[in-house]
CSV table of C-alpha atoms in Angstrom, one decimal:
chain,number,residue,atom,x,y,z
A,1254,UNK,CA,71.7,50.8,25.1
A,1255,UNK,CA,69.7,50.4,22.3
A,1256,UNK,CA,70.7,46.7,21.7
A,1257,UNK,CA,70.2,46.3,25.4
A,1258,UNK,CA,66.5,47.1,25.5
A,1259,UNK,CA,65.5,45.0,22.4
A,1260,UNK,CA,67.1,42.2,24.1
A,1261,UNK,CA,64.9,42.5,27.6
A,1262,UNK,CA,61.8,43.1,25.0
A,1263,UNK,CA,62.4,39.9,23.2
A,1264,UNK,CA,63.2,38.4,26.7
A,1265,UNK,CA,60.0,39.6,28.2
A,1266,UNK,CA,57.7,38.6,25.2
A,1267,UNK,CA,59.3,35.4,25.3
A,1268,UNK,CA,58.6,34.9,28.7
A,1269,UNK,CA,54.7,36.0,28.4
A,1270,UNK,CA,54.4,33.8,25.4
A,1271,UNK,CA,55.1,30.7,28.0
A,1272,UNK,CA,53.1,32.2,30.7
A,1273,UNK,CA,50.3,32.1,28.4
A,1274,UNK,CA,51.3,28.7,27.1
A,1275,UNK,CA,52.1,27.3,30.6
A,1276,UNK,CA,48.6,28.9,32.0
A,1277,UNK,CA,46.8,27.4,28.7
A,1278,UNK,CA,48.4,23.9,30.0
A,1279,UNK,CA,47.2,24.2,33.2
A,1280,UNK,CA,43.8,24.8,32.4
A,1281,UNK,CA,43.4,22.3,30.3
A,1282,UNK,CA,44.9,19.7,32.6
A,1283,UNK,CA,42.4,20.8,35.4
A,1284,UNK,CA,39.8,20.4,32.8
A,1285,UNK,CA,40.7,16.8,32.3
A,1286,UNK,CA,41.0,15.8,35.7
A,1287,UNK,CA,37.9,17.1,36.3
A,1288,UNK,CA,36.7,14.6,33.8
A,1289,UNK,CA,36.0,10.7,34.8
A,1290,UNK,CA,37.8,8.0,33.3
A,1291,UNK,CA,36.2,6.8,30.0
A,1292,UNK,CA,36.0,3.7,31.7
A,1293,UNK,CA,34.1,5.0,34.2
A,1294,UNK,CA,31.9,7.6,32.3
A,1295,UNK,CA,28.7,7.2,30.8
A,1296,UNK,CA,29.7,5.8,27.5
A,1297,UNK,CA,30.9,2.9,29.1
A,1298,UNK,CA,27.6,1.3,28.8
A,1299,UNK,CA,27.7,1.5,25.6
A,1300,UNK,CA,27.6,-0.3,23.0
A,1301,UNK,CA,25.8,-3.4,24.9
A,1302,UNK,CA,26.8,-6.8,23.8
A,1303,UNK,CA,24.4,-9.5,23.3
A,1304,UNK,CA,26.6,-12.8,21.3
A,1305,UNK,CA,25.3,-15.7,20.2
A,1306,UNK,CA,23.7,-18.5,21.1
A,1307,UNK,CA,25.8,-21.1,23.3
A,1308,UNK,CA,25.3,-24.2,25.4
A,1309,UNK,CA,25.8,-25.2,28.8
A,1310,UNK,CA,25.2,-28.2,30.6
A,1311,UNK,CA,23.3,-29.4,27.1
A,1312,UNK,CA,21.4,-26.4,27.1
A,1313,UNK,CA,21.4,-23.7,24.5
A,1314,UNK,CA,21.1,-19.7,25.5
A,1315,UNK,CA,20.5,-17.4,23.4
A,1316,UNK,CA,21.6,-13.7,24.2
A,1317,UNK,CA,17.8,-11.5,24.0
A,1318,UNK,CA,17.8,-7.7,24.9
A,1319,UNK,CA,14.4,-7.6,26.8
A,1320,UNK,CA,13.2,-5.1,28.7
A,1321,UNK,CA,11.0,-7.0,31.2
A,1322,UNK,CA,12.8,-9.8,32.3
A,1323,UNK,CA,11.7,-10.8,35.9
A,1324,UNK,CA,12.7,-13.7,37.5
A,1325,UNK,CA,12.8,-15.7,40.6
A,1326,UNK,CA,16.0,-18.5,40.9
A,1327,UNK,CA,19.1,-19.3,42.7
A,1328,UNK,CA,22.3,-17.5,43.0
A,1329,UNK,CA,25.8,-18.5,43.1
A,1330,UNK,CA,29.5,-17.0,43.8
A,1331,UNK,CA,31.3,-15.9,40.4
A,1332,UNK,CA,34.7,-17.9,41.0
A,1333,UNK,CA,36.2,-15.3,38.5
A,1334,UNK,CA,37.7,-13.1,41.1
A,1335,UNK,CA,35.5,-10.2,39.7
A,1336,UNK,CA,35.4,-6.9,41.2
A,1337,UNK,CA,32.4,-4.8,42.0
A,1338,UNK,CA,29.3,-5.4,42.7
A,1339,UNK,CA,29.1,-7.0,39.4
A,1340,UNK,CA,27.4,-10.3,38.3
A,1341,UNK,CA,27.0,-13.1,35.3
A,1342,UNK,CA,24.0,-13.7,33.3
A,1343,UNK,CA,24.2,-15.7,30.1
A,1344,UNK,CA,21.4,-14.4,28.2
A,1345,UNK,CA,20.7,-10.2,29.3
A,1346,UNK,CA,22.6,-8.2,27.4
A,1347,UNK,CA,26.4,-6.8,28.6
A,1348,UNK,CA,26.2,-4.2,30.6
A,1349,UNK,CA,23.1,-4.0,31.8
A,1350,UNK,CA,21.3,-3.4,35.2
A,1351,UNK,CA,19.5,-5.9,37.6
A,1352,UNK,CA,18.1,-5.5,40.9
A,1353,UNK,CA,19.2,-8.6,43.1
A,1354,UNK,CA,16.7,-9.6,45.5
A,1355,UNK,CA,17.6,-12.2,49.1
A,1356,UNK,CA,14.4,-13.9,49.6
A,1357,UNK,CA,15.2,-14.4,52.8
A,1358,UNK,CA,15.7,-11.0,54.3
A,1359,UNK,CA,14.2,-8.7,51.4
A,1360,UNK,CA,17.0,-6.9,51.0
A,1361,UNK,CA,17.5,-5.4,47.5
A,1362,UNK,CA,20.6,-4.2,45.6
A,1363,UNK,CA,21.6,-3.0,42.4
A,1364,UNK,CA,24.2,-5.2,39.9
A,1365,UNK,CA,25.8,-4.8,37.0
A,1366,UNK,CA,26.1,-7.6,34.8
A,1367,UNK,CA,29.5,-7.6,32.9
A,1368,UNK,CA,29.8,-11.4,32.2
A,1369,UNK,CA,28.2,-14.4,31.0
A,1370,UNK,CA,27.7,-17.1,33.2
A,1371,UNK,CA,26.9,-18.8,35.5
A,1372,UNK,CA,28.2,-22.1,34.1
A,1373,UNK,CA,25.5,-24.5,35.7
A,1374,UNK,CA,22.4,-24.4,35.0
A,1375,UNK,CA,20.7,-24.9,37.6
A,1376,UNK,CA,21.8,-21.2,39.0
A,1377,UNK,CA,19.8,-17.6,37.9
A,1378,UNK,CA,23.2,-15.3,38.3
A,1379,UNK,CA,26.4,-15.3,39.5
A,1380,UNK,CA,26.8,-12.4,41.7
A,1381,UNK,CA,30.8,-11.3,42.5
A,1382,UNK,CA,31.8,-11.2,46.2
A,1383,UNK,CA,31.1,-7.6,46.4
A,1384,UNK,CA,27.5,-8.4,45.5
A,1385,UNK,CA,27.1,-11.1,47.8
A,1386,UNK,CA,27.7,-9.2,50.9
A,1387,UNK,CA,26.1,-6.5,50.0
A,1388,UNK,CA,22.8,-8.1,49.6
A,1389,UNK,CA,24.0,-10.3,52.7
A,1390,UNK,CA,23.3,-13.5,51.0
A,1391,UNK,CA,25.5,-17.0,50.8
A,1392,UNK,CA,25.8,-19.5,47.7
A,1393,UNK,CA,22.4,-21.0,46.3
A,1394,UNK,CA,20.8,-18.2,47.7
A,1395,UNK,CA,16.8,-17.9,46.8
A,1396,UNK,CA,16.7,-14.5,45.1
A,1397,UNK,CA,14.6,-12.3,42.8
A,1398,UNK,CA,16.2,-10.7,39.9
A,1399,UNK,CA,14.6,-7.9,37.3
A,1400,UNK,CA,16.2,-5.9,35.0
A,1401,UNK,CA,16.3,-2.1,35.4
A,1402,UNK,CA,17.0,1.0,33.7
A,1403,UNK,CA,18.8,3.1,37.0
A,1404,UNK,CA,19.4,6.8,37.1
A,1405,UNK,CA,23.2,7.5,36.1
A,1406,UNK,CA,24.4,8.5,39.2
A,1407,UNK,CA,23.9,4.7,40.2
A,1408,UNK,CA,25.5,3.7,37.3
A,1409,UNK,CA,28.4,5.8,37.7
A,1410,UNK,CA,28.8,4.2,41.2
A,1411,UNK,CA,29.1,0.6,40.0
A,1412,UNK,CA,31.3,1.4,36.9
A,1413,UNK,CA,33.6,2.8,39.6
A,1414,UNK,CA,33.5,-0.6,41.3
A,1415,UNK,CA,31.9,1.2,44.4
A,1416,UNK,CA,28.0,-0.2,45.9
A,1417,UNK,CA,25.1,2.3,44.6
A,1418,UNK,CA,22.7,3.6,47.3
A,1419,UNK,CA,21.0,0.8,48.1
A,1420,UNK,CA,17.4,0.0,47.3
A,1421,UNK,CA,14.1,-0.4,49.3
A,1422,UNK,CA,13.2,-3.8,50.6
A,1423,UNK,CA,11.1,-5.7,49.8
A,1424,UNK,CA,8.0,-5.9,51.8
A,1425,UNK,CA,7.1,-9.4,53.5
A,1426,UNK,CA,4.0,-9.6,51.6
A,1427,UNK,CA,5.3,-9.7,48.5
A,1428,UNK,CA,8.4,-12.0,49.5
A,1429,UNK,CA,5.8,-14.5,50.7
A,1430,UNK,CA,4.3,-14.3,46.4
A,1431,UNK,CA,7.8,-14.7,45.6
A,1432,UNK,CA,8.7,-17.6,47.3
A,1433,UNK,CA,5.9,-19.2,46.0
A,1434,UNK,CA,6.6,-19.0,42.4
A,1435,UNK,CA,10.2,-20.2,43.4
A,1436,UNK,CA,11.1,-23.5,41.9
A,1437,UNK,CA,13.1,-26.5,44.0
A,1438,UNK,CA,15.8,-26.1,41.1
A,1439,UNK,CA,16.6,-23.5,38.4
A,1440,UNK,CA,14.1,-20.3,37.7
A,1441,UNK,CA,10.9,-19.0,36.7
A,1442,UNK,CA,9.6,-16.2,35.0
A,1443,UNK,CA,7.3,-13.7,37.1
A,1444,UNK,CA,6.1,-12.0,34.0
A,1445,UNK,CA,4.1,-12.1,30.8
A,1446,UNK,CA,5.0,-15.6,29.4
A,1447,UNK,CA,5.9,-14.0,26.0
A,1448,UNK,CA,8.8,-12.5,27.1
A,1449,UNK,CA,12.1,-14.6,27.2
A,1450,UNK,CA,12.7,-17.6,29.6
A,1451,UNK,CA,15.0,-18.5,31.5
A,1452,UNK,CA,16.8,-20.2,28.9
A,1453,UNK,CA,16.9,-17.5,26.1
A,1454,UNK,CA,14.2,-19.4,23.8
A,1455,UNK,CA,10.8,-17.6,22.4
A,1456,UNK,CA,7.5,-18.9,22.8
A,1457,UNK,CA,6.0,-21.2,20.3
A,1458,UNK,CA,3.6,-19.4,17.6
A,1459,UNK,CA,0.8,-21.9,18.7
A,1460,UNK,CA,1.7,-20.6,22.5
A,1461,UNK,CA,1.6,-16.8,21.6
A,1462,UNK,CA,-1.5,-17.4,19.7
A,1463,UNK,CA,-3.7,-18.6,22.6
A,1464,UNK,CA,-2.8,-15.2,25.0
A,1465,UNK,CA,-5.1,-12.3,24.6
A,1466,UNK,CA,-3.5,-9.6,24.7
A,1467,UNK,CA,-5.8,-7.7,27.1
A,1468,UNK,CA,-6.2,-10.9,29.4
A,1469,UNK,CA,-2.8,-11.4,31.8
A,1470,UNK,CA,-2.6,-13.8,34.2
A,1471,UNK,CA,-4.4,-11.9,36.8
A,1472,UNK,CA,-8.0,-11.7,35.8
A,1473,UNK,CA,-9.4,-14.8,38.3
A,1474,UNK,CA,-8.1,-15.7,41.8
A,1475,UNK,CA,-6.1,-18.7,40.3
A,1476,UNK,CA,-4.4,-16.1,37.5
A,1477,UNK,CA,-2.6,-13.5,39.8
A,1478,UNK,CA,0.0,-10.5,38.9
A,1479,UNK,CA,0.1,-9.3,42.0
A,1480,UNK,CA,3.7,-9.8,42.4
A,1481,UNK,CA,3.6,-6.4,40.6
A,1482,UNK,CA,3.2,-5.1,44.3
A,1483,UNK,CA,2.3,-5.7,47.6
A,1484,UNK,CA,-1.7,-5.6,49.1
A,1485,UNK,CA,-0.3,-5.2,52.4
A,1486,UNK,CA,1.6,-2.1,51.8
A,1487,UNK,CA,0.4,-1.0,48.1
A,1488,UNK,CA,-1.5,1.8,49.9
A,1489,UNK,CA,1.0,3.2,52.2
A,1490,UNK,CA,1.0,6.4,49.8
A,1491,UNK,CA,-2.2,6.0,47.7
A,1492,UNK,CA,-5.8,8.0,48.5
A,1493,UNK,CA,-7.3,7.2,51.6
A,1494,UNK,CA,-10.5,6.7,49.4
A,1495,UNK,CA,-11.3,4.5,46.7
A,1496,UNK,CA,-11.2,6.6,43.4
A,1497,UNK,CA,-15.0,4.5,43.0
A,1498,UNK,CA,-17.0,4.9,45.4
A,1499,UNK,CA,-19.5,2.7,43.7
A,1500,UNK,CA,-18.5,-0.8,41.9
A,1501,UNK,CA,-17.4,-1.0,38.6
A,1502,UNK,CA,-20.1,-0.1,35.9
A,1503,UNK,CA,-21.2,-3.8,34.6
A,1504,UNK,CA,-20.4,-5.8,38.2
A,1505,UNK,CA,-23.1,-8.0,39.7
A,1506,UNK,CA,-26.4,-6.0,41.0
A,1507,UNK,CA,-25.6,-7.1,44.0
A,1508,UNK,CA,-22.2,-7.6,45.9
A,1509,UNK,CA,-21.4,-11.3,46.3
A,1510,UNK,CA,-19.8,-11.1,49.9
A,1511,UNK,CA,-23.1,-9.8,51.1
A,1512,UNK,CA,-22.1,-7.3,53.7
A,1513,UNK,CA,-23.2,-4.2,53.6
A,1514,UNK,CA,-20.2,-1.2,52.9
A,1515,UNK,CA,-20.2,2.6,54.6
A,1516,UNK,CA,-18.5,5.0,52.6
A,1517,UNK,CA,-17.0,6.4,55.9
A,1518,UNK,CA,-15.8,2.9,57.0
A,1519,UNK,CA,-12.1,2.6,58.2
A,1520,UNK,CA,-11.9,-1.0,56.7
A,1521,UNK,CA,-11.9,-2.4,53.0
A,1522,UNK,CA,-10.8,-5.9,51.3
A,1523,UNK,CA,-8.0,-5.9,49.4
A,1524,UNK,CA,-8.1,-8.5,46.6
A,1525,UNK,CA,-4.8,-7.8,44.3
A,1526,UNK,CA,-2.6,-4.9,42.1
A,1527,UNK,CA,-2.9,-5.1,38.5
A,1528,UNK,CA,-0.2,-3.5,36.3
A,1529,UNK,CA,-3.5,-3.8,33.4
A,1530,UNK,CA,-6.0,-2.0,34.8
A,1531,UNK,CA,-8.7,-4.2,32.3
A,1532,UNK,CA,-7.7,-7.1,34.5
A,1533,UNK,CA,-8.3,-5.2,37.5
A,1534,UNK,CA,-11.9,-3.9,36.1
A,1535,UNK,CA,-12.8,-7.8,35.6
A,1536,UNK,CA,-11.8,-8.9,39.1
A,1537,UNK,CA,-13.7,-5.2,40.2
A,1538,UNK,CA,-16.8,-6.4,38.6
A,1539,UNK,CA,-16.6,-9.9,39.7
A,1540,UNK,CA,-16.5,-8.8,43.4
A,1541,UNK,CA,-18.7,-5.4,43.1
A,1542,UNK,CA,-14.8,-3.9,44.1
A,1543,UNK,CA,-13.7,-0.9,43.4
A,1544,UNK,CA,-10.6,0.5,42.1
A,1545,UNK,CA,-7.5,2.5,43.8
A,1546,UNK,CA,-4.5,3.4,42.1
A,1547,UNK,CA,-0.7,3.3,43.4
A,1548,UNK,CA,2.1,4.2,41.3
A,1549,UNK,CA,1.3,2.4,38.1
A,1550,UNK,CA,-1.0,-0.3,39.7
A,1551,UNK,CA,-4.6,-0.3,39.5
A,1552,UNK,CA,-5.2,-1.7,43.2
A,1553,UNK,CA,-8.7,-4.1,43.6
A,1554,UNK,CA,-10.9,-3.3,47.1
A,1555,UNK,CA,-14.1,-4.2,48.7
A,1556,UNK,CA,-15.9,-1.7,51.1
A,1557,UNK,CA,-15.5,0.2,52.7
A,1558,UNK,CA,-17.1,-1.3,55.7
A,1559,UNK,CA,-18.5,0.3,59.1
A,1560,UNK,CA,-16.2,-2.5,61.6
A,1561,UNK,CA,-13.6,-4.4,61.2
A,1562,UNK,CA,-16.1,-7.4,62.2
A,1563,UNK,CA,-17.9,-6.8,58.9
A,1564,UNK,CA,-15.0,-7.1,57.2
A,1565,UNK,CA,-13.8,-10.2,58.4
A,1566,UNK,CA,-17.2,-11.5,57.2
A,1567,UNK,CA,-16.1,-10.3,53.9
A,1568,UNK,CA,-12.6,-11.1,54.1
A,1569,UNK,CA,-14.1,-15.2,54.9
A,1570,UNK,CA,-16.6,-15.1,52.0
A,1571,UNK,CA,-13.9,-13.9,49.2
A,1572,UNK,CA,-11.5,-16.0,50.8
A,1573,UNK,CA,-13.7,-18.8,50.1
A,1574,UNK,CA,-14.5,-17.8,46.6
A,1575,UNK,CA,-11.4,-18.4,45.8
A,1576,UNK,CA,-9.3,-15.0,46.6
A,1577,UNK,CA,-6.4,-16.7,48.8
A,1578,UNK,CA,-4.7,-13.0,48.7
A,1579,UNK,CA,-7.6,-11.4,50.0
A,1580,UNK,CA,-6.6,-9.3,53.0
A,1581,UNK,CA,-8.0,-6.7,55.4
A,1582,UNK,CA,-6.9,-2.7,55.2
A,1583,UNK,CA,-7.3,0.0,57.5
A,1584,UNK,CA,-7.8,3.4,56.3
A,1585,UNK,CA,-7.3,5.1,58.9
């Protein structure tokens, strides 16, 4: 009986050990399912890749990890077969992100570059087929494309090969800019001409050496920025009111449009958005303007004025100093 009872004792402690080892398995494996795929998972960003220099089409491009890089150009279809909404870029560093702009439409995505390409040169990116109909757009496509640092949830979307939450369009204003700087063939850089080209090369020495660094190419009406934002929609969530209600300290004694402002007016001038506000300050004191800011741009006005009649007269008088951008707001 004895015997008996030490056996069921043995068989019962047995049995709990592989309870407790069964329900240690369990929980482990629900653990792991509960975590993504490396592949998928924030580490797969890293490390990026950057390579060396190589050439197409003559050309040589040299891998750069820069921050800025903003460019207007051409797109094409990678004929890889790639997944995703994925693209190729021969010089950005791999991964990285880029928000893919149609020209055309405004519509704006976001793409993760995986590859190098494309192999002509005559294209900006190569976007997978994913890509391209997302952002709705066909080969040699005009498009925008800048480099961005997105929140992970958006990353996480396109390492699963699934379209991230797509991005706000681009208003007309600015897609009228853009399509300016666009080139017949290849690209060109929207931003400070120290950074990168198109190509991968740096600056010449001499070249750097004849930019201030507190003048950008904003300061005059034939030097504009404002491809950093839009004037015509720049103050959908800014102050109703300029932050100055007088000019700029140091502007003219008296304003050169000659048309006398109201501080309650409904209507001002909008000259241009200035990521450096010293460049805005200039253009301010130029005009006897004041400043607004939106988001990180320091946004140039004149006014406010009493009509909108008066502000046509303003709006004329800029425009024929030279402020082609000029354009009427209302503030009400």
């Amino acid at each position: 009986m004895k015997s008996q009872t030490r056996s069921l004792f043995a068989v019962g402690v047995a049995v709990g050990v592989l309870g407790l080892g069964s329900g240690a398995t369990t929980a482990q494996t629900r653990g792991a399912a509960a975590t993504p795929p490396i592949e998928n998972g924030p580490a797969a960003d890293y490390p990026m890749v950057i390579g060396d220099p190589y050439v197409v089409d003559g050309i040589t491009y040299t891998p750069v990890d820069t921050l800025n890089y903003d460019h207007v150009g051409y797109a094409t279809l990678d004929e890889s077969g790639a997944s995703g909404v994925t693209g190729a870029h021969r010089i950005l560093p791999l991964p990285s992100y880029v928000e893919v702009t149609a020209l055309d439409t405004g519509r704006t995505i976001l793409v993760r570059l995986e590859r190098r390409g494309p192999m002509r040169g005559d294209r900006l990116i190569a976007l997978s087929g994913a890509a391209m109909a997302q952002l709705g757009a066909g080969e040699g496509a005009a498009i925008r494309m800048r480099r961005v640092n997105p929140p992970e949830a958006h990353r996480a979307e396109l390492r699963a090969g699934r379209e991230a939450p797509p991005r706000m369009d681009t208003p007309g204003g600015l897609l009228e800019v853009l399509r300016r700087r666009l080139p017949e063939q290849g690209a060109a850089a929207l931003g400070d001409p120290r950074q990168a080209t198109i190509s991968g090369t740096v600056p010449t020495p001499d070249a750097i050496a004849t930019l201030d660094p507190n003048e950008q190419a904003a300061a005059s009406p034939e030097m504009e920025d404002t491809e950093k934002g839009d004037p015509a929609t720049i103050a959908k969530d800014e102050p109703a009111r300029p932050e100055l209600t007088m000019a700029v300290e140091g502007g003219p004694a008296r304003a050169p449009v000659m048309v006398p402002i109201s501080p309650d007016g409904n209507y001002v001038v909008q000259l241009g958005a200035f990521s450096v506000r010293a460049n805005a300050e200039k253009m301010a004191r130029q005009v006897q303007g004041s400043i607004v800011t939106s988001d990180r741009l320091a946004v140039v006005r004149v006014g406010p004025f009493a009509s909108r009649g008066q502000a046509e007269q303003a709006l004329a008088k800029l425009r024929g100093r030279g402020y082609k951008e000029a354009l009427i707001l209302s503030l009400e």
